[in-house]
CSV table of C-alpha atoms in Angstrom, one decimal:
chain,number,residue,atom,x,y,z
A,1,UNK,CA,-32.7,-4.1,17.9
A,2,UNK,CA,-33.6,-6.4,15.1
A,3,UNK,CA,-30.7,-9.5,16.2
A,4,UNK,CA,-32.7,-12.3,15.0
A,5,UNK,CA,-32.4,-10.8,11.6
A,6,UNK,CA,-29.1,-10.2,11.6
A,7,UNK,CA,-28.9,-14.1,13.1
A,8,UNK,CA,-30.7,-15.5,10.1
A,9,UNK,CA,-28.9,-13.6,7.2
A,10,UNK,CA,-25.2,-14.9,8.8
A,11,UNK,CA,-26.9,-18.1,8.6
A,12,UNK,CA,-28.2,-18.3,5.1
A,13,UNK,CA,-25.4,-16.6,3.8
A,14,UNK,CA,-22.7,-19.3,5.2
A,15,UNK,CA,-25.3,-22.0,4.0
A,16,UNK,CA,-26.0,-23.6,7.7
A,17,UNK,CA,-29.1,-25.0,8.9
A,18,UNK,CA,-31.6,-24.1,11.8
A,19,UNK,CA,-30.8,-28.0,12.5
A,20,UNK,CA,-27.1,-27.1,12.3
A,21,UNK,CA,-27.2,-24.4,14.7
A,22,UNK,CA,-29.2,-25.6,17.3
A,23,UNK,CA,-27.0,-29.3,16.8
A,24,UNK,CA,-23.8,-27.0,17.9
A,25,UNK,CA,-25.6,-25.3,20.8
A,26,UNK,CA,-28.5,-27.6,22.3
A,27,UNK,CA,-31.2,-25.2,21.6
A,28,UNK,CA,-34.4,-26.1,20.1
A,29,UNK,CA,-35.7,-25.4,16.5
A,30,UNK,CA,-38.9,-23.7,17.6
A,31,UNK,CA,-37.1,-21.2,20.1
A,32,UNK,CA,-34.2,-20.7,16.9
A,33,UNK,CA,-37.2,-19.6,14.8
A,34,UNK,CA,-38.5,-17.4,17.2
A,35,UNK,CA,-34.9,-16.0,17.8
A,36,UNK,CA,-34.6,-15.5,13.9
A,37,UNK,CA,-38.0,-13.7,13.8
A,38,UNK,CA,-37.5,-11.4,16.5
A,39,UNK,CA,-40.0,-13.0,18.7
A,40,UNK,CA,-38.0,-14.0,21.7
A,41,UNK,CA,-35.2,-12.2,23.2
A,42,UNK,CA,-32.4,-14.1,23.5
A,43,UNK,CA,-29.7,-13.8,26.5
A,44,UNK,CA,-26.7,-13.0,26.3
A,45,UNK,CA,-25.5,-16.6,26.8
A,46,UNK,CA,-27.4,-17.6,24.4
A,47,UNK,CA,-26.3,-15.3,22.0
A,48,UNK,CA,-22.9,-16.4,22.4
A,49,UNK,CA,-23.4,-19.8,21.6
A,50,UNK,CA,-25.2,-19.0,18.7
A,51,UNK,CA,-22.2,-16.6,17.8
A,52,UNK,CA,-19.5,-19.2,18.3
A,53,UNK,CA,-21.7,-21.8,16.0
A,54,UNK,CA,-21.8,-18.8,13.3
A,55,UNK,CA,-18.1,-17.7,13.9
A,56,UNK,CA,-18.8,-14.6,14.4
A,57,UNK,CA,-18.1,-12.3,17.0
A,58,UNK,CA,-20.9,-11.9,19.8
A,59,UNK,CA,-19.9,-8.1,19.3
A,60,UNK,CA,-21.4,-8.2,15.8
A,61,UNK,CA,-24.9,-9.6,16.7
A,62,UNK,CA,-25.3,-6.5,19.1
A,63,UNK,CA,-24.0,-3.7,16.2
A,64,UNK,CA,-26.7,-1.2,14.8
A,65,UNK,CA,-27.5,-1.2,11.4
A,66,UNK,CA,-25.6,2.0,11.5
A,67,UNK,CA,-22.8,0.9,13.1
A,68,UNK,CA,-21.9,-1.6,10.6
A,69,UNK,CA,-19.6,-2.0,7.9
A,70,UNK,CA,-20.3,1.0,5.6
A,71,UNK,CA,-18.7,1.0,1.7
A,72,UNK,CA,-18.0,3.9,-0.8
A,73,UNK,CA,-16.9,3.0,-3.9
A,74,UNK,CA,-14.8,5.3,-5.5
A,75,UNK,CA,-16.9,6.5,-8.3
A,76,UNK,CA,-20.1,6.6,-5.9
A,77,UNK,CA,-18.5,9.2,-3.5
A,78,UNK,CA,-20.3,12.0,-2.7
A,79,UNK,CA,-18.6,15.3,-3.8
A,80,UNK,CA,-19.5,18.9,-1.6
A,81,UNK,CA,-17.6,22.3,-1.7
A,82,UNK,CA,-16.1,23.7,1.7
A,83,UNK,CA,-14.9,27.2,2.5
A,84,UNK,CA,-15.1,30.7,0.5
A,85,UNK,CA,-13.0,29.3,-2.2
A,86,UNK,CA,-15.2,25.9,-2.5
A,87,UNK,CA,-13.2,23.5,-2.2
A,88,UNK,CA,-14.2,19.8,-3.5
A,89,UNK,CA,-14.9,17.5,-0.6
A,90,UNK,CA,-15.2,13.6,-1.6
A,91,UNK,CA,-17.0,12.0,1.6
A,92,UNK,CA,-15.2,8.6,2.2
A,93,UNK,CA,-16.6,7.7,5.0
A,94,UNK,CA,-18.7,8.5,8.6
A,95,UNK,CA,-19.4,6.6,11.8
A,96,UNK,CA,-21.2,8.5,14.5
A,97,UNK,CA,-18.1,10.4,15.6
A,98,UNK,CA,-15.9,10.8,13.0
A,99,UNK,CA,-16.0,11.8,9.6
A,100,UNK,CA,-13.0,11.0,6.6
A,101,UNK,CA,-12.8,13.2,3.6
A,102,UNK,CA,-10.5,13.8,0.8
A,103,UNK,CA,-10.1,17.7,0.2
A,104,UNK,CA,-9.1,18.6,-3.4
A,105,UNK,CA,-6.8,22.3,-3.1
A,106,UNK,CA,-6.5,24.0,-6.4
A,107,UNK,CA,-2.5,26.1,-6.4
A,108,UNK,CA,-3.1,28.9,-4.5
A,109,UNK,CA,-6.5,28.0,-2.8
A,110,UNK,CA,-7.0,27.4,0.9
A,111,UNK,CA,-9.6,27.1,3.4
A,112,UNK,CA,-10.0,30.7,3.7
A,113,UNK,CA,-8.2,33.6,4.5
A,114,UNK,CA,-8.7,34.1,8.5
A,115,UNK,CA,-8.2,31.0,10.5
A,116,UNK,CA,-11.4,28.7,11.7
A,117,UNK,CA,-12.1,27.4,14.3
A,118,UNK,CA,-15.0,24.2,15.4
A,119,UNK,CA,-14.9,21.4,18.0
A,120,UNK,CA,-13.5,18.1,17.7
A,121,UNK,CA,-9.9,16.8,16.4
A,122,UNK,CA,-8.4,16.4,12.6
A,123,UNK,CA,-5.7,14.3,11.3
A,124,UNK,CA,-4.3,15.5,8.0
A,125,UNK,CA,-2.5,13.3,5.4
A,126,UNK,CA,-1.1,15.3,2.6
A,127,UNK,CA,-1.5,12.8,-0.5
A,128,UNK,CA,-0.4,14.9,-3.4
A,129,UNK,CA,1.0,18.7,-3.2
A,130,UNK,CA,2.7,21.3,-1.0
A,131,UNK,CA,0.8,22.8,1.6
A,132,UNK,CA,1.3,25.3,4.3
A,133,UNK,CA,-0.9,24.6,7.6
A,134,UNK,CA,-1.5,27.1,10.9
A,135,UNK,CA,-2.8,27.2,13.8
A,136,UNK,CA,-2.1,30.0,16.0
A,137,UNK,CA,1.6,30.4,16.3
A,138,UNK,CA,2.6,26.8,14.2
A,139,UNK,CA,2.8,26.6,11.1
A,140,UNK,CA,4.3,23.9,8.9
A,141,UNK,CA,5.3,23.4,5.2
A,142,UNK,CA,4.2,19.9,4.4
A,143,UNK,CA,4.5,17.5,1.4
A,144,UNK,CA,3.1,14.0,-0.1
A,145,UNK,CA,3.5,11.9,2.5
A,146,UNK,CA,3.6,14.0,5.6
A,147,UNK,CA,0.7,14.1,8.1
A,148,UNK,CA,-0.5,16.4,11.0
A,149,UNK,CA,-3.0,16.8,13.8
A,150,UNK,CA,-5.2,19.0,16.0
A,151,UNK,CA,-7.5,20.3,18.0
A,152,UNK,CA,-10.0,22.1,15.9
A,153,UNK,CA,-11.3,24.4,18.2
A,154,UNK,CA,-8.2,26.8,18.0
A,155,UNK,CA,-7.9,28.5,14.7
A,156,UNK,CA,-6.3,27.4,12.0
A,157,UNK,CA,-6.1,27.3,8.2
A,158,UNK,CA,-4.7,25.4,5.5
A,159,UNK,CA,-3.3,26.8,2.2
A,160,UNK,CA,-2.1,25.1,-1.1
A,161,UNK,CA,1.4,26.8,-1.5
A,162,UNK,CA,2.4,24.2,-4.7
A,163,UNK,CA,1.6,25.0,-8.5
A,164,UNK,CA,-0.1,21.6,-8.8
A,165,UNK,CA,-3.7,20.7,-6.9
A,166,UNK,CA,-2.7,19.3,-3.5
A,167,UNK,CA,-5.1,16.6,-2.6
A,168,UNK,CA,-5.4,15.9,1.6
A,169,UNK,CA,-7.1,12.9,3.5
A,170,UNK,CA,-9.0,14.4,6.4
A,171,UNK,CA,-9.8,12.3,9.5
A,172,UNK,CA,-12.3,14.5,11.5
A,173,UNK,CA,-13.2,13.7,15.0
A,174,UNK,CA,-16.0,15.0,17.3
A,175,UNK,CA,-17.6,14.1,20.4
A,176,UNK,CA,-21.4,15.3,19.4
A,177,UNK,CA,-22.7,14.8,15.8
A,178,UNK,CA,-22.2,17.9,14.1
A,179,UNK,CA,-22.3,19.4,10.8
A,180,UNK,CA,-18.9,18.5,9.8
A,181,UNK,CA,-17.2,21.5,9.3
A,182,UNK,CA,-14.1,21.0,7.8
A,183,UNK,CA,-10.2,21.6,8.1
């Protein structure tokens, strides 16, 4: 856990001292420095003091580089095909367990023509377009606006029934890192 890092660049970044800090929470400018270069492990009551004189949350001291704040930028989003009829997928964003993607459906295109099936749980936003979504016995015509869910691990399938390209926002959920099989 690099926390003495993450310490120092809140500090520099909202222009406040080492002086400053350890003025607002009684600690010592020698142990700050060795907080800020990971050379002492602070407690947890510590670390909450220096939180509250960085307002921040103690929370975000403790978060994994990973587990930050994560930004795509529209024109940067990565771009993959899914399915037989390869279907663009812009990735908008991941955290460990879940996955959101904006799937682009030519008319007439689905996700295949038997139903698939793959662990975790979706929730679908239809953004532009006319689709027709199953899953075993449901099935449900849905338009711009409209939004559905379930569990991925019973079969289902998603086709574009419009005459325009149906765009849909994909919220994918699983328990173990996976793949990321979609829809």
């Amino acid at each position: 856990m690099d926390i003495g890092s993450t310490i120092r660049a809140i500090r520099k970044r909202k222009n406040i001292t080492i002086a400053q800090i350890c003025e607002q929470t009684g600690l010592s400018q020698g142990f700050m420095s060795q907080v800020e270069t990971n050379k002492t492990s602070p407690s947890i009551a510590t670390l909450e003091s220096i939180a509250l004189a960085l307002n921040v949350p103690l929370a975000y001291l403790l978060l994994q580089k990973e587990e930050k704040m994560h930004i795509v930028r529209s024109h940067e989003r990565p771009q993959t095909s899914s399915g037989p009829e390869q279907l663009k997928v812009f990735h908008l964003g991941r955290t460990k367990n879940m996955r959101m993607v904006l799937v682009e459906f030519p008319p007439g295109a689905s996700t295949g023509e038997a139903p698939r099936a793959h662990e975790g749980e979706e929730t679908h936003l239809v953004v532009r377009g006319k689709i027709l979504a199953e899953q075993g016995e449901d099935s449900a015509v849905l338009e711009e606006g409209d939004a559905f869910s379930w569990n991925a691990c019973t079969p289902h399938k998603v086709r574009n029934i419009g005459e325009d390209t149906a765009l849909v926002l994909v919220a994918v959920y699983t328990e173990e890192q996976e793949d990321w099989k979609l829809m």
